[in-house]
Coordinates of C-alpha atoms in Angstrom, one line a residue:
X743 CA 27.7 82.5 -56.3
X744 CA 25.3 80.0 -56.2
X745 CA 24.9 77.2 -53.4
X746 CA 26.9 74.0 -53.5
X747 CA 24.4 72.2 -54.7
X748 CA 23.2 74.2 -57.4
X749 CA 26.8 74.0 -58.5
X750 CA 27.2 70.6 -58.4
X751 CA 24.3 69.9 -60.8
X752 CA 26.3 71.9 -63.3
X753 CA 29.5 70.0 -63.3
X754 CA 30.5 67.0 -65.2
X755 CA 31.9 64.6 -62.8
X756 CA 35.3 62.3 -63.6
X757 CA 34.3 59.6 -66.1
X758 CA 34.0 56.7 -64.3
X759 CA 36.0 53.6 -65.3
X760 CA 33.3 50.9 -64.4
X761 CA 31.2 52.3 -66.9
X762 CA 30.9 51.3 -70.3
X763 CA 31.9 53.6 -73.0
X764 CA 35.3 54.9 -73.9
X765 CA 36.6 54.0 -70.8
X766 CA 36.8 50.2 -72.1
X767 CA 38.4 51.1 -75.2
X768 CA 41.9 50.6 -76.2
X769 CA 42.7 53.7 -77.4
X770 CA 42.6 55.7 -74.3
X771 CA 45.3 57.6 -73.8
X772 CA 47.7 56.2 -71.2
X773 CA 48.5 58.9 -69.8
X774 CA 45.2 60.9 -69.2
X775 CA 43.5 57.3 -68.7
X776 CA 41.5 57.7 -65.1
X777 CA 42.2 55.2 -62.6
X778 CA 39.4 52.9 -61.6
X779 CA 37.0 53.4 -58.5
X780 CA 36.2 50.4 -57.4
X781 CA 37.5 50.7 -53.7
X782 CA 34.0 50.0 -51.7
X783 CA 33.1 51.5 -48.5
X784 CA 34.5 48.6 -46.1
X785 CA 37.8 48.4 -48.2
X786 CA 38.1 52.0 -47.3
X787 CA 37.3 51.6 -43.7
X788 CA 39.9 48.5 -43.1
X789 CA 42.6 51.0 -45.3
X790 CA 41.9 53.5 -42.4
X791 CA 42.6 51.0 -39.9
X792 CA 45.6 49.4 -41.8
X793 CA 47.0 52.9 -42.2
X794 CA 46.8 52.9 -38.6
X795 CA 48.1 49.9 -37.4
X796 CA 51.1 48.8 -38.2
X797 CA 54.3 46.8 -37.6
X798 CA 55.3 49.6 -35.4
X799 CA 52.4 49.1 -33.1
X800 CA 53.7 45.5 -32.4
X801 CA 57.6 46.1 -32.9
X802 CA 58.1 50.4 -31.7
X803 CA 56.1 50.4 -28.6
X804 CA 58.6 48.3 -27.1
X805 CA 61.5 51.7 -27.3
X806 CA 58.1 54.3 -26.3
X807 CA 57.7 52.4 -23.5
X808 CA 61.4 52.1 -22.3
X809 CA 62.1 56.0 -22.9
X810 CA 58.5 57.1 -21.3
X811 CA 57.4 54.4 -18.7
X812 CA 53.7 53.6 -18.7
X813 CA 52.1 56.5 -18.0
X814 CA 54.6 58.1 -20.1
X815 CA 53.4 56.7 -23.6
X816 CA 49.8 57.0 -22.4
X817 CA 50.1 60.6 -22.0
X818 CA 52.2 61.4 -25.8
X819 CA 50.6 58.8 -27.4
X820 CA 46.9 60.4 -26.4
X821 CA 48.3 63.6 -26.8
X822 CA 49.6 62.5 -30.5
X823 CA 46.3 61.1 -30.9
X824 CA 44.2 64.2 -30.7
X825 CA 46.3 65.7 -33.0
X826 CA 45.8 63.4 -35.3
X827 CA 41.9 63.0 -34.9
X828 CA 41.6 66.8 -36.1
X829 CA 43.9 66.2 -38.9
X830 CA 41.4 63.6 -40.3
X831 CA 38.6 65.6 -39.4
X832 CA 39.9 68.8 -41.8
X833 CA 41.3 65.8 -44.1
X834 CA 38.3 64.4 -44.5
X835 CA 35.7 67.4 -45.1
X836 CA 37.5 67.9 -48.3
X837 CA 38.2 64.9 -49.3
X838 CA 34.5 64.3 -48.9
X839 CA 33.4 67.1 -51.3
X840 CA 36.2 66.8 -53.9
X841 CA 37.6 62.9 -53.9
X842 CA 40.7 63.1 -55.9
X843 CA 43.4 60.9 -56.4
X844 CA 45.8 63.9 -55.5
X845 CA 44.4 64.5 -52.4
X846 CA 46.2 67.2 -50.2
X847 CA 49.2 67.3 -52.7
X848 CA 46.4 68.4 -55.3
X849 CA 44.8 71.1 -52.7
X850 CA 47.7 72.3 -51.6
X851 CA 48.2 73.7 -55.3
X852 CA 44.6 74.6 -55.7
X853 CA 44.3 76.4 -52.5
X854 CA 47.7 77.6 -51.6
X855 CA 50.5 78.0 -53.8
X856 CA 51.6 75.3 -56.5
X857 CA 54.9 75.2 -55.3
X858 CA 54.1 73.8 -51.7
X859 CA 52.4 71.4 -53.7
X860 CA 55.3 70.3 -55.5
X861 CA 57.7 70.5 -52.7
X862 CA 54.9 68.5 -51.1
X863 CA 54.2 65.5 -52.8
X864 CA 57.8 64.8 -53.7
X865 CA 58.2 65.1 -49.3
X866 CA 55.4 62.9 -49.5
X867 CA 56.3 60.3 -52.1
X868 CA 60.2 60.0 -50.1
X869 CA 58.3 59.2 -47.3
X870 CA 56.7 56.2 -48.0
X871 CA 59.1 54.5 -50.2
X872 CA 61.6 55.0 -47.2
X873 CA 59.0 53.3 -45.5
X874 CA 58.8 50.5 -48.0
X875 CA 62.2 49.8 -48.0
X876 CA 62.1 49.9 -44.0
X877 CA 59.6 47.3 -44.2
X878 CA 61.2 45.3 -46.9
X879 CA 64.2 45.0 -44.4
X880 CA 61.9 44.2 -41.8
X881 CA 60.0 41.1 -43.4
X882 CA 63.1 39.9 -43.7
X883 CA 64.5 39.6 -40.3
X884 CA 61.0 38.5 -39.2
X885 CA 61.6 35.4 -41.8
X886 CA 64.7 34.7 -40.6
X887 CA 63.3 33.6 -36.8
X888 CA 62.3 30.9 -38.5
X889 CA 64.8 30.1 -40.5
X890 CA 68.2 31.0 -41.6
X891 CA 68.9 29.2 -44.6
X892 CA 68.1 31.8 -47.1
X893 CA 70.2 35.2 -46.9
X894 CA 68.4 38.2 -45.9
X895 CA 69.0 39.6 -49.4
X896 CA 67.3 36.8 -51.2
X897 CA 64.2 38.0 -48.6
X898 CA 64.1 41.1 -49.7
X899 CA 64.3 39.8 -53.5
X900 CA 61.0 37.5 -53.2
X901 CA 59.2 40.5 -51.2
X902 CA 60.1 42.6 -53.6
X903 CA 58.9 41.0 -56.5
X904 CA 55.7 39.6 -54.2
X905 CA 54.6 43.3 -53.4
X906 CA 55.3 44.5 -56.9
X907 CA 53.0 41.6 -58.4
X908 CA 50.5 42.5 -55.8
X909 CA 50.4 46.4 -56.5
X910 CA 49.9 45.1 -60.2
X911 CA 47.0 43.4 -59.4
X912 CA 44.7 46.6 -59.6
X913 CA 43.0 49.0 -56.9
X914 CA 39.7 46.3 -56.5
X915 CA 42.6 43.1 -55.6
X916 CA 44.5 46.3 -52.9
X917 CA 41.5 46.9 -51.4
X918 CA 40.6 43.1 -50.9
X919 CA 43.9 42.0 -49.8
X920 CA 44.2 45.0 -47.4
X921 CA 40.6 44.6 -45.9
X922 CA 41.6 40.6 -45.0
X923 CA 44.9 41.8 -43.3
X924 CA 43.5 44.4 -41.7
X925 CA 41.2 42.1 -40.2
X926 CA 43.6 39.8 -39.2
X927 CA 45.3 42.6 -37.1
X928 CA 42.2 43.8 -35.7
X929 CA 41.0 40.2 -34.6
X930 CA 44.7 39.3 -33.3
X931 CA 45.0 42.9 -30.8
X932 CA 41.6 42.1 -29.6
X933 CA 42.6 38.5 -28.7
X934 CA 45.8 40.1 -27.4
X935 CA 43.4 42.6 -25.1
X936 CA 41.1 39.6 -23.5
X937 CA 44.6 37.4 -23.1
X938 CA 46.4 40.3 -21.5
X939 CA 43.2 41.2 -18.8
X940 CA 44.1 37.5 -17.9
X941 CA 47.5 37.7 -17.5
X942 CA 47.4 40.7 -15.7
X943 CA 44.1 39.6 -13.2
X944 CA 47.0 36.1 -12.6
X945 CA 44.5 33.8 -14.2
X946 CA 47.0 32.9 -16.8
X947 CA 50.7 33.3 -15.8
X948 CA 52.9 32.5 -12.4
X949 CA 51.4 35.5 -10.7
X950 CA 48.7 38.5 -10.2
X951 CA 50.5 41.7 -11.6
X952 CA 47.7 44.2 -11.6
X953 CA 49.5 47.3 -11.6
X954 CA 52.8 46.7 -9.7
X955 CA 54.8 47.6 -12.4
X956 CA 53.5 51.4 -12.3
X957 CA 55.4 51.3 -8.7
X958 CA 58.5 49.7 -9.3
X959 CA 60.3 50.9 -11.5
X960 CA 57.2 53.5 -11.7
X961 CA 55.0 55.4 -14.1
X962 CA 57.5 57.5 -15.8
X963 CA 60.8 56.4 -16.8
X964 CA 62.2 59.9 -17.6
X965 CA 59.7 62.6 -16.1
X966 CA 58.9 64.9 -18.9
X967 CA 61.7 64.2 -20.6
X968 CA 60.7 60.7 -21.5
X969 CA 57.3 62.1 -22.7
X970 CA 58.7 64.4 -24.9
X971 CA 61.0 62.0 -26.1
X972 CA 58.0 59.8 -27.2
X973 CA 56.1 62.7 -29.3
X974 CA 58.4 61.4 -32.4
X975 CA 58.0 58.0 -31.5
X976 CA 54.0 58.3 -31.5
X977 CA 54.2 61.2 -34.4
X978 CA 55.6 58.2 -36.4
X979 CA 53.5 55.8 -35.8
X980 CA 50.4 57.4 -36.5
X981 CA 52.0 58.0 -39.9
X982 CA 49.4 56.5 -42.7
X983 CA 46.2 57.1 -41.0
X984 CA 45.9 60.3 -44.1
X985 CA 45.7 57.2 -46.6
X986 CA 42.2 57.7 -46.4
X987 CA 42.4 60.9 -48.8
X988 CA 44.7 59.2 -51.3
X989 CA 41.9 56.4 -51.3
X990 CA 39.2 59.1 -51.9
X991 CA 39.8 59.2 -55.0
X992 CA 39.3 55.9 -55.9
X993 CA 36.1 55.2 -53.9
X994 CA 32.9 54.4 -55.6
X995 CA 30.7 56.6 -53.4
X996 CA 33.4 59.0 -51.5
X997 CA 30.3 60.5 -49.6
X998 CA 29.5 57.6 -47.9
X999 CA 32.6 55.9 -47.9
X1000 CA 35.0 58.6 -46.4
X1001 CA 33.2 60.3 -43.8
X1002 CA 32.3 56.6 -42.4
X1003 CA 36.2 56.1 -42.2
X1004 CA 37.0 59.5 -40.3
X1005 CA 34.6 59.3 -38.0
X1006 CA 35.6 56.1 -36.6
X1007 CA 39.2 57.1 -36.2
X1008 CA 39.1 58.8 -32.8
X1009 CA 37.3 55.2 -31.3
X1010 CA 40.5 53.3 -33.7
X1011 CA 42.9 55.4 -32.0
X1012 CA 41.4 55.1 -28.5
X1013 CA 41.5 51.2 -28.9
X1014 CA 44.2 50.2 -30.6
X1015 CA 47.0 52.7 -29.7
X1016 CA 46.1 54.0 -26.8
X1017 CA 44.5 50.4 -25.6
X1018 CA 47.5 48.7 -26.9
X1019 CA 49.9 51.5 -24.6
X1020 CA 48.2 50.8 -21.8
X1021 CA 48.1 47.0 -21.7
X1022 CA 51.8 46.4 -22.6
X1023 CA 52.5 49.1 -19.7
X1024 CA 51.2 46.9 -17.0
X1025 CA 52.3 44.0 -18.0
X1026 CA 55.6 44.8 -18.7
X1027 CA 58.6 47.2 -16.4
X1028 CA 59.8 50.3 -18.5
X1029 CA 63.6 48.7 -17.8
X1030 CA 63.1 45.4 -19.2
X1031 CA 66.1 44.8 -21.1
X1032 CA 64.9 42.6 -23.5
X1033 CA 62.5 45.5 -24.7
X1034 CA 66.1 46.8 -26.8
X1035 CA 66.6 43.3 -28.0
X1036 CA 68.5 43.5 -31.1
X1037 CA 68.4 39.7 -31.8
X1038 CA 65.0 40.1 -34.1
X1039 CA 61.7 42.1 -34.4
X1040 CA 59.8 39.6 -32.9
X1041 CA 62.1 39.3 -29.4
X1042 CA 62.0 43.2 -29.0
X1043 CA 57.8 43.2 -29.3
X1044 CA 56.7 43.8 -25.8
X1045 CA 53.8 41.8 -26.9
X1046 CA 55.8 38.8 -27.3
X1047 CA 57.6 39.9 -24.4
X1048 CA 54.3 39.8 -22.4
X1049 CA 53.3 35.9 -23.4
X1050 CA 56.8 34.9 -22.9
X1051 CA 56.4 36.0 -19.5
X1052 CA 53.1 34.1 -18.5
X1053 CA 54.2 30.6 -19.7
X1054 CA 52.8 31.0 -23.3
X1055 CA 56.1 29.9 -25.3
X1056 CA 53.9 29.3 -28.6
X1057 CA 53.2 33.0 -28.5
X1058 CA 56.2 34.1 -30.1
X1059 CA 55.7 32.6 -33.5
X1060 CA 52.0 34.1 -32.9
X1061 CA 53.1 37.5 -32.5
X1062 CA 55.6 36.5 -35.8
X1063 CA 53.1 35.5 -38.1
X1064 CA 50.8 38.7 -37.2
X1065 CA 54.2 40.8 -37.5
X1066 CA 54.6 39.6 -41.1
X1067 CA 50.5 40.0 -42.3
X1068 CA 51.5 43.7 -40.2
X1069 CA 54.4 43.9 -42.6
X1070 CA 53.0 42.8 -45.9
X1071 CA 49.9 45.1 -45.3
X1072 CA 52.4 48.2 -44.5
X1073 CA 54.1 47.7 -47.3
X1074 CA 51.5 47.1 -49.9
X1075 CA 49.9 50.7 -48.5
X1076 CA 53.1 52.3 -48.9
X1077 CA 53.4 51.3 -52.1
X1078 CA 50.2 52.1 -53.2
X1079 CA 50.3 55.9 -51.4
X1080 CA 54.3 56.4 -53.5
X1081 CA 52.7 55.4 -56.8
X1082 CA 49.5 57.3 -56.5
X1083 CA 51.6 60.7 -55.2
X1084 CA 53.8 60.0 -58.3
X1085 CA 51.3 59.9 -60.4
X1086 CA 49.3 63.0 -60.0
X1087 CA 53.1 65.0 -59.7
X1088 CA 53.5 63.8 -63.2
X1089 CA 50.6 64.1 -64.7
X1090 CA 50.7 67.9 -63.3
X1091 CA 54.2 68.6 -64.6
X1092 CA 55.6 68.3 -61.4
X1093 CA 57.9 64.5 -62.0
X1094 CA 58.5 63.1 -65.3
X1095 CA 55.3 62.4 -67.7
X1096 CA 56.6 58.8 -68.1
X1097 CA 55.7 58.3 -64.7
X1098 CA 51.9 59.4 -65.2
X1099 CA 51.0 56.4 -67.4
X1100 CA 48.6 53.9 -66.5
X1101 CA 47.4 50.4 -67.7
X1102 CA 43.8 49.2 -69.2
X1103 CA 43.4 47.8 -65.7
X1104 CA 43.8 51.8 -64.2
X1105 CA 47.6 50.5 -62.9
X1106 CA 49.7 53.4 -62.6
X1107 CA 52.7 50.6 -63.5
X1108 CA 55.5 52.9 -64.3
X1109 CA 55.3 54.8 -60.7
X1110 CA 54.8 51.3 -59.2
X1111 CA 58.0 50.4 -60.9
X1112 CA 60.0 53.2 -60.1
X1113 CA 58.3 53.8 -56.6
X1114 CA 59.8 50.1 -55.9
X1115 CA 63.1 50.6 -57.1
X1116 CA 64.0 53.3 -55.1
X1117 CA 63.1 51.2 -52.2
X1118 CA 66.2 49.5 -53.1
X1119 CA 68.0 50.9 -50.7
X1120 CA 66.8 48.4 -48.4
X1121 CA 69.7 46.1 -50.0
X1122 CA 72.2 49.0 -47.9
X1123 CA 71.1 47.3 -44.9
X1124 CA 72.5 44.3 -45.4
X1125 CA 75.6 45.9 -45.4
X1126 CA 77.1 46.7 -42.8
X1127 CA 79.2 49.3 -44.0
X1128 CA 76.6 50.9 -45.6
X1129 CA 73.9 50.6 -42.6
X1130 CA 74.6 53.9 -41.2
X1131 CA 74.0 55.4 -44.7
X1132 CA 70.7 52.9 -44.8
X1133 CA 69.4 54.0 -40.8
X1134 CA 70.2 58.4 -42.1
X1135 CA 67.9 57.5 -45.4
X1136 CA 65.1 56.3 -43.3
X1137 CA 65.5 58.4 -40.2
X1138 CA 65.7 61.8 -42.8
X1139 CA 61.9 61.1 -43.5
X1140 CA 60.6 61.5 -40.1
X1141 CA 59.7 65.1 -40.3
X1142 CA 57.4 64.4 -43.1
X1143 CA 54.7 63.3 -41.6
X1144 CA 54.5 66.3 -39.4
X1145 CA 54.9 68.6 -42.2
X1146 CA 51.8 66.8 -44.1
X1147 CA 49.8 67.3 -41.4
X1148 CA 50.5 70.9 -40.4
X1149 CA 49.8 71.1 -44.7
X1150 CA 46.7 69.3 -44.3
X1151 CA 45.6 71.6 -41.6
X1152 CA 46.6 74.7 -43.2
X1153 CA 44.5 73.5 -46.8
X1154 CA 41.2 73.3 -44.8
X1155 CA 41.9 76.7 -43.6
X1156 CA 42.2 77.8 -46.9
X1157 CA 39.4 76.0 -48.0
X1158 CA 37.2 77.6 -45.5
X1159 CA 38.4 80.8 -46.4
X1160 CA 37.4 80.4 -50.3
X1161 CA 33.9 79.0 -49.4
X1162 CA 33.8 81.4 -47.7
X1163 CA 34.7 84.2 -49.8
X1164 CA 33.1 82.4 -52.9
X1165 CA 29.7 83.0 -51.0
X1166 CA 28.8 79.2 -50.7
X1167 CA 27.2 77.7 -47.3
X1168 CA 28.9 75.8 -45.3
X1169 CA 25.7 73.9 -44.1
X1170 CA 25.4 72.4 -47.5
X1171 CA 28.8 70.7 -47.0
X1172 CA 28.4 66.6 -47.1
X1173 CA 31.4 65.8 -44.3
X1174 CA 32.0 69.6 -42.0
X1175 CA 35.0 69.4 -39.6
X1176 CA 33.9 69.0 -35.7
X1177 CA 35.2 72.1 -33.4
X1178 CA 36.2 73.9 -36.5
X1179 CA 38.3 76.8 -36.5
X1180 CA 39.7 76.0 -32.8
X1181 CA 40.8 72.2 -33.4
X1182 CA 42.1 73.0 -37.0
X1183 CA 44.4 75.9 -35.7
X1184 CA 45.3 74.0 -32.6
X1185 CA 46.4 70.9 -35.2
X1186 CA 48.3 73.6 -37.1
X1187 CA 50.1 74.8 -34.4
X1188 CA 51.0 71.5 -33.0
X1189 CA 52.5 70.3 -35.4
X1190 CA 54.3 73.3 -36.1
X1191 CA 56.0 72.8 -33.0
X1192 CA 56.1 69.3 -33.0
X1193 CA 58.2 69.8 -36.7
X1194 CA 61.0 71.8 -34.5
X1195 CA 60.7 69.8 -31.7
X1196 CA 61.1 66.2 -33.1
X1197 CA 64.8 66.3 -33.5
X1198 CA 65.5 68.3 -29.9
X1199 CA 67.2 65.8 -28.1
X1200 CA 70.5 66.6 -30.6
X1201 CA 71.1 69.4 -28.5
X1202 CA 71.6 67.5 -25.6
X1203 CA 75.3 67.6 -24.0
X1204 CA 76.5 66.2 -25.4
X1205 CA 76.1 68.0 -29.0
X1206 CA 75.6 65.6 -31.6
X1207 CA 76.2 67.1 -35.3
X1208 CA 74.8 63.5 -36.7
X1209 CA 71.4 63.6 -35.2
X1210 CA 71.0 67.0 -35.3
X1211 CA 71.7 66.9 -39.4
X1212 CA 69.4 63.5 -39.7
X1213 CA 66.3 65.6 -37.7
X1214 CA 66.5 68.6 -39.6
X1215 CA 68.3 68.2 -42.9
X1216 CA 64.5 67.6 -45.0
X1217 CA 63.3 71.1 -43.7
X1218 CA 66.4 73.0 -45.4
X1219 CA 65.6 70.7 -48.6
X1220 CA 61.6 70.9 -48.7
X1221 CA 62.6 74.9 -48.1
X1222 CA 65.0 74.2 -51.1
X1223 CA 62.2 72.7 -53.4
X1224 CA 59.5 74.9 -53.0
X1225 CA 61.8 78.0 -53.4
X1226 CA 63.3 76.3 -56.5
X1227 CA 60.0 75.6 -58.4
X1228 CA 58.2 78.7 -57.4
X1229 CA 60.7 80.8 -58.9
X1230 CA 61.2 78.5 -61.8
X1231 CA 57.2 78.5 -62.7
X1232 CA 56.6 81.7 -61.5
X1233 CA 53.9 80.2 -59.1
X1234 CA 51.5 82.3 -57.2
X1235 CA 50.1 82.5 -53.7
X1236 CA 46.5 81.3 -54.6
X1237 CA 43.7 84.0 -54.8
X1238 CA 40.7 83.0 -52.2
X1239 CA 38.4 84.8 -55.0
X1240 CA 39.9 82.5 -57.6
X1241 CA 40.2 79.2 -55.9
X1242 CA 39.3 76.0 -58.1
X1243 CA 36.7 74.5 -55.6
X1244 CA 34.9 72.8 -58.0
X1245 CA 37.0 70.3 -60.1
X1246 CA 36.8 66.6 -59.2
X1247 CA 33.2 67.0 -57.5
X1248 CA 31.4 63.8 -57.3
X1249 CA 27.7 63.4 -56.7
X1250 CA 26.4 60.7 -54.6
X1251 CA 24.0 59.2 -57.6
X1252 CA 24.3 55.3 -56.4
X1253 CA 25.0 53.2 -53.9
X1254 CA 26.9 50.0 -53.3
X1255 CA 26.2 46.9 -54.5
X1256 CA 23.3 48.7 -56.6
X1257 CA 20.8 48.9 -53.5
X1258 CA 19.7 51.6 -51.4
X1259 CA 20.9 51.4 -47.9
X1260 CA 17.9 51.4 -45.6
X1261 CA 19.2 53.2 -42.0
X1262 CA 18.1 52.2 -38.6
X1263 CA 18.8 51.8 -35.1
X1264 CA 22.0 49.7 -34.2
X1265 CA 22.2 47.4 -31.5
X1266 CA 25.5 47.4 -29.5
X1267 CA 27.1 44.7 -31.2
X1268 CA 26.8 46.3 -34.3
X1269 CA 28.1 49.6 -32.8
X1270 CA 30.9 47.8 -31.3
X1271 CA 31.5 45.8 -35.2
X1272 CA 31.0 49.2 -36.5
X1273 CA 33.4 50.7 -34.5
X1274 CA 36.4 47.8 -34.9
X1275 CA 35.9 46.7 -39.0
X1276 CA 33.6 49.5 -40.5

């Protein structure tokens, strides 16, 4: 075999869609139609730090730190964190060298079997409308702390139709409106930071609280327990920060763009989740009741908890206004993430063709559609009769995300492995995973455990059938799927000699904006911008 580059120069690339040509015509085929790439590298930076922090981060924190304590959720949440660092870094050396839209649903069929990638992307696609229709229910309550005049359902209605025009809008308008609200997140937890140094040194606020509240009630609210407890919580939250491969795809310069976004996420993680842990457990006691507040999202955010507290009463509509741009920006990427997982499954015989279609403006409208209308079982919510069925839908995708990862993680091994045996270097690799093998097998293996482990706490006297059913029920059904399609299509386990490592290979040939980008030293400010917006 020849060397990666020598390869490269014999492959056609995707036909890009700003280009002029047939790509412009209308009589392309809608459903074979490529979407557009038109995501630039700072759209794809703020999507990594959108995927990674969201309404959970202001609203979920607030039951981590109840069930853990302080040092508690420092401890899983870091923990959690690492994980998820190698995940990217595996993530994103193949996503790097072959930036499709597919992503790992579409390596997990070229380099392992095709029915984990069916089994896969339909996991996959559950997940985030679940997550769609958790945020659509969210928006909603945070509306209503201002005012109660219009029925939650009529909320969801005008979010609905608000996220679906949005989605419509075409990849260049996602990437702009997520950029701006990811901004507006970033900007509002760094204010948060400087205002919570102040609260806790007594310049703002009755008192000086330093670190009295690691004391009494203490550091850990459960021992162990409480950390383990949190795993889930932080496994959750962390959920979205593999957008960046689903993006890939639709970058103008992948090369550039991606490996830029994956190397900042272990300084994103550090600041905002781990920074964000650590303030609200100082200035906040684990026992706090109003931390399982069940009046609104915004009273049960420890951040709002936290102004409250120091005499700053205009910080809870503050904290609600950033909760809603949190919301809005969570829900637009799940959106995006359902339609673009739909897509490839149907346009690989894996969903209905239907749903592979796409507009002149690259829209892949039909999954968009549908995508949304499944997230109608937000409406259950309003019900409360049907709320337990509404909180077991959600709650069923949990396990997902650790089951992406651990496929993430086992797709780089098997990528390795075909290099590998297909005789091409490693060196010649544009983005190669740091610490690889150990930190990819270790990633494996935690989330392997962490897949079993997630749903433990049903075992606790005393029994509880419900939660035990609601933890584990997906891995009985993924097993269900994968079984189901192998047999059907006869699929086989995916020859390291025969692995399709070449398909959907991009060269870097320009650069944005049409200019060559001139590298130098960086001062610290720029390190520091680098570091917070890309």
């Amino acid at each position: 075999m020849g060397t990666i580059k020598e390869a490269e120069a014999n492959i056609a690339g995707e036909q890009d869609s700003s280009s002029t040509g047939d790509s412009d015509s209308s009589h392309v085929e809608a459903y074979t139609a490529p979407l557009h790439r038109k995501l630039k590298s700072r759209h794809i930076q703020m999507i990594a730090i959108g995927g990674i922090i969201g309404p959970g981060l202001f609203v979920g924190s607030s039951n981590a730190l109840h069930i853990a304590g302080p040092a508690g959720i420092l401890i899983s949440f870091s923990l959690v964190g690492i994980i998820v660092f190698f995940v990217m870094q595996s993530l994103g050396e193949v996503a790097t060298l072959i930036p499709v839209t597919g992503s790992f649903t579409e390596y997990a069929s070229r380099f392992v079997d095709d029915s984990l990638s069916f089994a896969l992307g339909w996991a996959y696609w559950y997940l985030w409308v679940t997550v769609l229709a958790n945020e659509y229910n969210a928006i909603s309550l945070v509306i209503m702390y201002w005012t109660d005049v219009v029925p939650q359902w009529a909320w969801i209605i005008i979010f609905w139709l608000f996220f679906l025009g949005l989605s419509m809008a075409g990849i260049l308008a996602y990437g702009e409106i997520e950029f701006w609200l990811s901004l507006i997140k970033v900007i509002s937890i760094t204010v948060f930071f400087i205002v919570a140094c102040f609260i806790s040194g007594g310049v703002i606020g009755p008192q000086k609280i330093g670190f009295k509240y690691w004391h009494n009630p203490g550091a850990f609210a459960d021992s162990i327990n409480g950390v383990a407890n949190t795993f889930v919580i932080a496994g959750t939250l962390y959920a979205g920060t593999e957008m960046v491969g689903i993006t890939a795809g639709e970058a103008n310069n992948p090369r550039v763009a991606v490996p830029r976004a994956i190397r900042q996420v272990f300084w994103r993680i550090l600041i905002f989740y781990v920074g964000m842990m650590f303030f609200i457990g100082i200035l906040i006691p684990w026992n706090d009741k109003r931390l399982l507040s069940k009046e609104s999202k915004t009273a049960q955010s420890p951040l709002t908890i936290a102004l409250s507290d120091a005499g700053l009463g205009a910080g809870a509509s503050l904290i609600n206004a950033v909760i809603v741009v949190a919301v809005i920006s969570a829900g637009n990427s799940s959106l995006y993430v359902a339609s673009r997982t739909l897509l490839f499954m149907a346009r690989n015989g894996k969903a209905p063709r239907l749903l592979g279609k796409v507009n002149r403006a690259g829209v892949p409208w039909v999954a968009l559609l549908f995508s949304n209308l499944f997230a109608c079982i937000a409406f259950l919510s309003v019900s409360k009769a049907a709320g337990a069925v509404y909180n077991a839908l959600i709650t069923l995708s949990g396990v997902a995300t650790f089951i992406v990862w651990a496929t993430i993680e086992l797709v780089h091994i098997r990528f390795r492995n075909g290099l590998e045996a297909q005789g091409q270097s490693i060196d010649e690799l544009p983005f190669k995973a740091l610490w690889y093998p150990y930190g990819t097998y270790a990633a494996l293996a935690a989330n392997i455990f962490l897949i079993f482990f997630q749903g433990y706490t049903a075992f606790l006297n005393p029994f509880s059938a419900t939660d035990f059913v609601i933890a584990y029920i997906l891995l009985p059904v993924f097993l269900i799927l994968l079984l189901c399609y192998k047999f059907w299509k006869n699929t086989k386990w995916v020859k390291v000699e025969e692995m399709d490592l070449w398909t959907g290979r991009r060269e870097n040939i320009r650069t944005e904006g049409g200019t060559r980008v001139v590298k130098g030293k960086m001062g610290p400010m720029n390190k520091i911008k680098r570091i917070l917006v890309g």
